[in-house]
PDB file of C-alpha atoms in Angstrom:
ATOM      1  CA  UNK A 282       0.000   0.000   0.000  1.00 77.00           C
ATOM      2  CA  UNK A 283       1.243   3.468  -0.901  1.00 87.00           C
ATOM      3  CA  UNK A 284       0.288   6.501   1.156  1.00 92.00           C
ATOM      4  CA  UNK A 285       0.691  10.028  -0.168  1.00 95.00           C
ATOM      5  CA  UNK A 286       0.284  13.246   1.839  1.00 96.00           C
ATOM      6  CA  UNK A 287       0.452  16.647   0.133  1.00 97.00           C
ATOM      7  CA  UNK A 288       1.312  19.990   1.699  1.00 96.00           C
ATOM      8  CA  UNK A 289       2.375  23.463   0.644  1.00 97.00           C
ATOM      9  CA  UNK A 290      -0.764  24.831  -0.968  1.00 96.00           C
ATOM     10  CA  UNK A 291      -2.021  28.322  -0.231  1.00 97.00           C
ATOM     11  CA  UNK A 292      -3.096  31.654  -1.659  1.00 98.00           C
ATOM     12  CA  UNK A 293      -0.790  33.864  -3.708  1.00 98.00           C
ATOM     13  CA  UNK A 294      -1.079  36.736  -6.136  1.00 98.00           C
ATOM     14  CA  UNK A 295      -0.508  36.269  -9.834  1.00 98.00           C
ATOM     15  CA  UNK A 296       3.186  36.065 -10.618  1.00 98.00           C
ATOM     16  CA  UNK A 297       3.984  34.507  -7.278  1.00 98.00           C
ATOM     17  CA  UNK A 298       5.427  31.086  -6.430  1.00 98.00           C
ATOM     18  CA  UNK A 299       4.531  28.069  -4.343  1.00 98.00           C
ATOM     19  CA  UNK A 300       6.209  24.728  -3.722  1.00 98.00           C
ATOM     20  CA  UNK A 301       4.033  21.701  -3.147  1.00 98.00           C
ATOM     21  CA  UNK A 302       5.374  18.647  -1.327  1.00 98.00           C
ATOM     22  CA  UNK A 303       4.133  15.072  -1.282  1.00 97.00           C
ATOM     23  CA  UNK A 304       5.413  12.748   1.428  1.00 95.00           C
ATOM     24  CA  UNK A 305       5.271   9.138   0.267  1.00 92.00           C
ATOM     25  CA  UNK A 306       5.438   5.904   2.213  1.00 88.00           C
ATOM     26  CA  UNK A 307       7.964   3.309   1.101  1.00 68.00           C
ATOM     27  CA  UNK A 308      11.056   3.566  -1.052  1.00 61.00           C
ATOM     28  CA  UNK A 309       9.561   2.831  -4.434  1.00 65.00           C
ATOM     29  CA  UNK A 310      10.466   5.687  -6.760  1.00 64.00           C
ATOM     30  CA  UNK A 311      12.615   3.590  -9.048  1.00 69.00           C
ATOM     31  CA  UNK A 312       9.654   1.355  -9.877  1.00 84.00           C
ATOM     32  CA  UNK A 313       6.927   3.950  -9.928  1.00 90.00           C
ATOM     33  CA  UNK A 314       5.660   6.842 -11.982  1.00 94.00           C
ATOM     34  CA  UNK A 315       4.885   9.875  -9.835  1.00 95.00           C
ATOM     35  CA  UNK A 316       2.725  12.783 -10.874  1.00 97.00           C
ATOM     36  CA  UNK A 317       0.883  15.935  -9.940  1.00 98.00           C
ATOM     37  CA  UNK A 318      -2.696  16.437 -11.083  1.00 98.00           C
ATOM     38  CA  UNK A 319      -5.094  19.299 -10.493  1.00 98.00           C
ATOM     39  CA  UNK A 320      -8.830  19.853 -10.620  1.00 98.00           C
ATOM     40  CA  UNK A 321     -10.633  23.171 -10.674  1.00 96.00           C
ATOM     41  CA  UNK A 322     -14.344  23.451  -9.771  1.00 90.00           C
ATOM     42  CA  UNK A 323     -16.471  22.325 -12.693  1.00 93.00           C
ATOM     43  CA  UNK A 324     -13.487  20.895 -14.577  1.00 94.00           C
ATOM     44  CA  UNK A 325     -12.085  17.427 -15.014  1.00 95.00           C
ATOM     45  CA  UNK A 326      -8.834  16.288 -13.454  1.00 95.00           C
ATOM     46  CA  UNK A 327      -5.786  17.460 -15.424  1.00 96.00           C
ATOM     47  CA  UNK A 328      -2.320  15.950 -15.403  1.00 97.00           C
ATOM     48  CA  UNK A 329       0.233  18.695 -14.681  1.00 98.00           C
ATOM     49  CA  UNK A 330       3.631  17.004 -14.390  1.00 98.00           C
ATOM     50  CA  UNK A 331       5.049  13.474 -14.351  1.00 98.00           C
ATOM     51  CA  UNK A 332       8.371  11.939 -13.286  1.00 95.00           C
ATOM     52  CA  UNK A 333       9.961   8.490 -13.470  1.00 91.00           C
ATOM     53  CA  UNK A 334      12.497   6.988 -11.112  1.00 83.00           C
ATOM     54  CA  UNK A 335      15.265   7.769 -13.600  1.00 86.00           C
ATOM     55  CA  UNK A 336      14.344  11.456 -13.355  1.00 89.00           C
ATOM     56  CA  UNK A 337      12.764  11.871 -16.772  1.00 93.00           C
ATOM     57  CA  UNK A 338       9.884  14.368 -16.722  1.00 96.00           C
ATOM     58  CA  UNK A 339       6.848  15.372 -18.752  1.00 97.00           C
ATOM     59  CA  UNK A 340       4.764  18.536 -18.397  1.00 98.00           C
ATOM     60  CA  UNK A 341       1.392  19.739 -19.569  1.00 97.00           C
ATOM     61  CA  UNK A 342       1.721  22.528 -22.126  1.00 97.00           C
ATOM     62  CA  UNK A 343      -0.133  24.875 -19.776  1.00 97.00           C
ATOM     63  CA  UNK A 344       2.654  24.732 -17.170  1.00 98.00           C
ATOM     64  CA  UNK A 345       5.748  24.076 -19.259  1.00 98.00           C
ATOM     65  CA  UNK A 346       8.508  26.530 -18.387  1.00 98.00           C
ATOM     66  CA  UNK A 347       6.779  27.593 -15.149  1.00 98.00           C
ATOM     67  CA  UNK A 348       6.502  24.400 -13.082  1.00 98.00           C
ATOM     68  CA  UNK A 349       9.215  21.897 -12.120  1.00 98.00           C
ATOM     69  CA  UNK A 350       8.601  18.409 -10.750  1.00 98.00           C
ATOM     70  CA  UNK A 351      11.341  16.742  -8.734  1.00 96.00           C
ATOM     71  CA  UNK A 352      11.829  14.023  -6.155  1.00 92.00           C
ATOM     72  CA  UNK A 353      14.139  13.505  -3.193  1.00 89.00           C
ATOM     73  CA  UNK A 354      14.605   9.764  -2.807  1.00 83.00           C
ATOM     74  CA  UNK A 355      16.358  10.119   0.554  1.00 83.00           C
ATOM     75  CA  UNK A 356      13.331  11.949   1.964  1.00 84.00           C
ATOM     76  CA  UNK A 357      10.707   9.975   0.025  1.00 88.00           C
ATOM     77  CA  UNK A 358       9.256  13.281  -1.077  1.00 92.00           C
ATOM     78  CA  UNK A 359       7.900  14.547  -4.367  1.00 95.00           C
ATOM     79  CA  UNK A 360       7.878  18.279  -5.127  1.00 97.00           C
ATOM     80  CA  UNK A 361       6.201  20.667  -7.520  1.00 98.00           C
ATOM     81  CA  UNK A 362       7.835  24.086  -7.771  1.00 98.00           C
ATOM     82  CA  UNK A 363       5.309  26.494  -9.275  1.00 98.00           C
ATOM     83  CA  UNK A 364       6.539  29.865 -10.538  1.00 98.00           C
ATOM     84  CA  UNK A 365       4.833  32.690 -12.434  1.00 98.00           C
ATOM     85  CA  UNK A 366       1.485  31.505 -11.145  1.00 98.00           C
ATOM     86  CA  UNK A 367      -1.667  32.565 -12.985  1.00 98.00           C
ATOM     87  CA  UNK A 368      -5.298  32.751 -11.814  1.00 97.00           C
ATOM     88  CA  UNK A 369      -6.065  29.800 -14.100  1.00 96.00           C
ATOM     89  CA  UNK A 370      -3.703  27.667 -11.979  1.00 98.00           C
ATOM     90  CA  UNK A 371      -6.264  27.858  -9.156  1.00 98.00           C
ATOM     91  CA  UNK A 372      -7.265  24.275  -8.353  1.00 98.00           C
ATOM     92  CA  UNK A 373      -6.994  21.431  -5.892  1.00 98.00           C
ATOM     93  CA  UNK A 374      -3.639  19.775  -6.571  1.00 98.00           C
ATOM     94  CA  UNK A 375      -3.111  16.052  -6.040  1.00 98.00           C
ATOM     95  CA  UNK A 376      -0.045  13.839  -5.826  1.00 97.00           C
ATOM     96  CA  UNK A 377      -0.406  10.419  -7.467  1.00 97.00           C
ATOM     97  CA  UNK A 378       1.608   7.246  -8.036  1.00 95.00           C
ATOM     98  CA  UNK A 379       1.424   4.080 -10.092  1.00 94.00           C
ATOM     99  CA  UNK A 380       3.810   1.242 -10.919  1.00 91.00           C
ATOM    100  CA  UNK A 381       5.850   1.621 -14.083  1.00 91.00           C
ATOM    101  CA  UNK A 382       4.195  -0.437 -16.826  1.00 89.00           C
ATOM    102  CA  UNK A 383       6.120  -1.661 -19.878  1.00 89.00           C
ATOM    103  CA  UNK A 384       5.283   0.385 -22.937  1.00 88.00           C
ATOM    104  CA  UNK A 385       3.160   2.913 -21.055  1.00 89.00           C
ATOM    105  CA  UNK A 386       4.556   6.414 -20.634  1.00 92.00           C
ATOM    106  CA  UNK A 387       4.192   7.946 -17.194  1.00 94.00           C
ATOM    107  CA  UNK A 388       2.031  10.675 -18.755  1.00 95.00           C
ATOM    108  CA  UNK A 389      -0.493   8.002 -19.724  1.00 93.00           C
ATOM    109  CA  UNK A 390      -2.298   5.227 -17.925  1.00 89.00           C
ATOM    110  CA  UNK A 391      -4.376   5.122 -14.787  1.00 93.00           C
ATOM    111  CA  UNK A 392      -2.842   6.189 -11.498  1.00 96.00           C
ATOM    112  CA  UNK A 393      -3.519   3.858  -8.584  1.00 93.00           C
ATOM    113  CA  UNK A 394      -2.655   5.868  -5.486  1.00 94.00           C
ATOM    114  CA  UNK A 395      -3.726   9.406  -4.609  1.00 96.00           C
ATOM    115  CA  UNK A 396      -3.185  11.938  -1.862  1.00 97.00           C
ATOM    116  CA  UNK A 397      -5.964  13.976  -0.283  1.00 97.00           C
ATOM    117  CA  UNK A 398      -5.085  17.131  -2.209  1.00 97.00           C
ATOM    118  CA  UNK A 399      -3.881  20.622  -1.366  1.00 98.00           C
ATOM    119  CA  UNK A 400      -5.576  23.814  -2.550  1.00 98.00           C
ATOM    120  CA  UNK A 401      -3.763  26.408  -4.644  1.00 98.00           C
ATOM    121  CA  UNK A 402      -5.507  29.761  -5.131  1.00 98.00           C
ATOM    122  CA  UNK A 403      -4.040  32.481  -7.348  1.00 98.00           C
ATOM    123  CA  UNK A 404      -5.610  35.934  -7.312  1.00 98.00           C
ATOM    124  CA  UNK A 405      -5.261  38.510 -10.055  1.00 95.00           C
TER     125      UNK A 405
END
């Protein structure tokens, strides 16, 4: 069983920065895809950033160049550094994990484990 706990959300003005953290149980990064998703009221869940155990990353076009996903294996923690925030980034942000599956990119496939979410609110 994998447990994920997010923190670091909050309210900022447009142009500001936040860093989200996701504390994960177990030392499994090398065998798992990790990701950040977000969901705004009335919208579906959107994949924001993905990372494999080897450090390779993928980003949604909407955040490319502004957000950075990273992981600290020693601390079992996943991060999302969010810079140049925009009001449209306002959403509940979720950390997620799934085992690496042969032939399936981390930016695809169904994620099996989810955190409870942390709210990010960006005002104009």
